Short mmCIF file of C-alpha atoms in Angstrom, two decimals:
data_model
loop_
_atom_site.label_atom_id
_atom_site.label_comp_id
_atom_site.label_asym_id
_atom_site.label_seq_id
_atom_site.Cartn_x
_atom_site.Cartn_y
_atom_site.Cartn_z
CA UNK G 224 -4.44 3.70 2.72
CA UNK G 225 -3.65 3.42 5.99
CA UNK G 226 -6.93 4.36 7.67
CA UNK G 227 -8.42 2.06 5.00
CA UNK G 228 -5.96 -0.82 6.50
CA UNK G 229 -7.14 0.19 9.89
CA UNK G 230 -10.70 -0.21 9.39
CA UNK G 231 -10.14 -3.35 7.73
CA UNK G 232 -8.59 -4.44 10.64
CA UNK G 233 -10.83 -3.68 13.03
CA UNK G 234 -13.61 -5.49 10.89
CA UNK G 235 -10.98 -8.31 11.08
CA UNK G 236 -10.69 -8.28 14.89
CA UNK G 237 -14.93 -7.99 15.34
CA UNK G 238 -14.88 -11.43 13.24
CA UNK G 239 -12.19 -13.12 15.58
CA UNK G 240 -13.47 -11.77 18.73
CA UNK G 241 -17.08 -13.32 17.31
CA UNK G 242 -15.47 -16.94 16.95
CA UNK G 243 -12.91 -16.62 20.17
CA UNK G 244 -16.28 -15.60 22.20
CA UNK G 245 -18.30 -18.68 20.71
CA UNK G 246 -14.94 -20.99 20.84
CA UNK G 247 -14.50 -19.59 24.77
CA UNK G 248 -18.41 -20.30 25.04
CA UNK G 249 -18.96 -23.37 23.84
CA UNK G 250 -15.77 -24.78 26.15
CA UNK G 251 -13.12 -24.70 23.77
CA UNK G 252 -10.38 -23.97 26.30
CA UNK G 253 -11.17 -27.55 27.99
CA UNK G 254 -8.88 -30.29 27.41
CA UNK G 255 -9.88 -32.28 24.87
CA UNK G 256 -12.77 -29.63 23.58
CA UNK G 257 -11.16 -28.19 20.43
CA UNK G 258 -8.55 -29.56 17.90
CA UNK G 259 -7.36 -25.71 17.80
CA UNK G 260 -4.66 -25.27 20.77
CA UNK G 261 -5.38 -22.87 23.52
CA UNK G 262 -1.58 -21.55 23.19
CA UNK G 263 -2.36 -20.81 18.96
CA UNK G 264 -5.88 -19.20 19.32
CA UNK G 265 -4.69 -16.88 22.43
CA UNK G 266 -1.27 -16.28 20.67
CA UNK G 267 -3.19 -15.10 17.39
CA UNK G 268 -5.56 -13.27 19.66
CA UNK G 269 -2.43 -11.41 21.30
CA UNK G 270 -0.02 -10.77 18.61
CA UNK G 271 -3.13 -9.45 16.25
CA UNK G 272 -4.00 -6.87 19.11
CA UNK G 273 -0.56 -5.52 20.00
CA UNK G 274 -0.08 -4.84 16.09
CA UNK G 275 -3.64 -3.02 15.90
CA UNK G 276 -2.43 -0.94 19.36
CA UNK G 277 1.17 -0.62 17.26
CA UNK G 278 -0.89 0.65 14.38
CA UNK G 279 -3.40 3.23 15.96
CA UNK G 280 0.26 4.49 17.43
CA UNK G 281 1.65 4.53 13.78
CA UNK G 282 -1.36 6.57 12.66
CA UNK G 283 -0.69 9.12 15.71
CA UNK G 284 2.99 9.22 14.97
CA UNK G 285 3.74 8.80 11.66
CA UNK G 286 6.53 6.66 12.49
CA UNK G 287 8.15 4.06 9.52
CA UNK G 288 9.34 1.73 11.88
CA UNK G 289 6.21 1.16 13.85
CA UNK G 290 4.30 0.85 10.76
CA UNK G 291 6.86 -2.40 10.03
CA UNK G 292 6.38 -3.49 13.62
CA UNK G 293 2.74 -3.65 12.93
CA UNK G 294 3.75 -5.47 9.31
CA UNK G 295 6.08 -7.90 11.74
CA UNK G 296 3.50 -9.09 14.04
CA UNK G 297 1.38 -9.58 11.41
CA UNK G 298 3.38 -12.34 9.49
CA UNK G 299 2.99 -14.67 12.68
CA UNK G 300 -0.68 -14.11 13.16
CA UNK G 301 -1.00 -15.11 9.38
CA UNK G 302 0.79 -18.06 10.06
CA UNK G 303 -1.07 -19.38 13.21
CA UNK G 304 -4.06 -17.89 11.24
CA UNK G 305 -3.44 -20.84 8.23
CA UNK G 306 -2.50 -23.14 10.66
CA UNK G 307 -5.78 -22.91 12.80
CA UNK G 308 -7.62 -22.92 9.23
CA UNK G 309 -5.90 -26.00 8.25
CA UNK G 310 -6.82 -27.57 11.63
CA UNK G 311 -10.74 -26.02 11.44
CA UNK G 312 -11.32 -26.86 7.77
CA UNK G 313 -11.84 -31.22 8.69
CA UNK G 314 -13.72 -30.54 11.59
CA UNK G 315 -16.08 -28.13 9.41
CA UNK G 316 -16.45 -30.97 6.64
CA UNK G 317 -17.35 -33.48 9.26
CA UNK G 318 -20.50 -31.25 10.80
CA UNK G 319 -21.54 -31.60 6.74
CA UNK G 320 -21.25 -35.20 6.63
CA UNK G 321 -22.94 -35.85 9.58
CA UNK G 322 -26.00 -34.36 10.25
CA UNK G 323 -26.78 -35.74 13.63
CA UNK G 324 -24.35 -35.71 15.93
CA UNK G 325 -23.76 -35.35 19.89
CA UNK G 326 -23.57 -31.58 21.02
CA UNK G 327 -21.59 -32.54 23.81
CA UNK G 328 -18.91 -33.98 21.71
CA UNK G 329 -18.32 -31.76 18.90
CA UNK G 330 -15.51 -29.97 19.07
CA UNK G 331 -15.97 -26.13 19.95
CA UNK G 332 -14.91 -24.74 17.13
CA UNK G 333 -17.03 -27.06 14.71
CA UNK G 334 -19.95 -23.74 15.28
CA UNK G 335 -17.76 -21.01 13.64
CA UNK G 336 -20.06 -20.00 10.83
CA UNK G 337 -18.66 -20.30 7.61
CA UNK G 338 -19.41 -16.69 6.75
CA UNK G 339 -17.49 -15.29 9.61
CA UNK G 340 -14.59 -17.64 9.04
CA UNK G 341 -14.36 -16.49 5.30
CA UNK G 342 -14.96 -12.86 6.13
CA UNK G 343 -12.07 -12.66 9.21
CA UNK G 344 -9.69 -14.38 6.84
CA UNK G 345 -10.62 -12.97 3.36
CA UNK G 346 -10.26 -9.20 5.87
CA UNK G 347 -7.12 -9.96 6.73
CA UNK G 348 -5.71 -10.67 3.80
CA UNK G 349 -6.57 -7.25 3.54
CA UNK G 350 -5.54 -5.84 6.44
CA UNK G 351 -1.80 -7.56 5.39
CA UNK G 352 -1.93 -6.30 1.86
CA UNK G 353 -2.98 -2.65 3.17
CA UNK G 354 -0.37 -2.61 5.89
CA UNK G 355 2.48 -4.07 3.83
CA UNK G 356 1.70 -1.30 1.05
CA UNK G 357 1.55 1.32 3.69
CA UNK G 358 4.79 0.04 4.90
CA UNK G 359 5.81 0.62 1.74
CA UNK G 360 4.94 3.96 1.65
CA UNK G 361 2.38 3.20 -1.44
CA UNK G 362 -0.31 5.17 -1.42
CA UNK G 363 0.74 7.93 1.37
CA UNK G 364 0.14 8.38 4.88
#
């Protein structure tokens, strides 16, 4: 279970690093570019990494407590995780309503695809479940 959490992660972090490199592209760290805060996206970004380094460590080591640590960090990327969701979900219905619109304008995340979006979160739902149960010491390690 816990390699399976691992690999579920990593498939997690391709997805984010796909819409944080087409969020960083598209000028979403500009003031006034994004309705997602520079301080939530990089904070997700950061806190999500440390507790994938924490966990290839917990994999070497076989340690409980770093296996929690990596649990820990991952309740506050959740969080920010909803909370950029919530914040990316009306900008995503207004590209539908409008068809024609000014590039220049649109906010930077409104060209997340929906399919990446839906994959990186419905993966680390996963990745939480997995962890948590490996935590738990369900399923071995």
């Amino acid at each position: 279970m816990d390699i399976a959490a691992l690999i579920a992660w990593v498939i997690t972090a391709l997805g984010g690093f796909y819409m944080l490199g087409t969020w960083l592209s598209r000028g979403g760290a500009k003031a006034g570019n994004s309705h997602l805060p520079v301080r939530v996206i990089f904070g997700h970004f950061a806190l999500a990494a440390i507790g994938l380094v924490i966990w290839i460590i917990y994999l070497i080591a076989d340690k409980d407590a770093l296996a929690w640590t990596a649990f820990g960090l991952l309740v506050p990327v959740a969080l920010l995780g909803f909370a950029m969701l919530a914040r990316w979900l009306p900008v995503h219905r207004a590209r539908a309503a409008s068809a024609a619109s000014d590039a220049e304008s649109e906010p930077a995340e409104r060209h997340f695809p929906v399919l990446v979006v839906a994959g990186h979160g419905l993966f680390a739902v996963v990745t939480v479940v997995l962890v948590l149960l490996t935590a738990l010491g369900i399923g071995g390690s």
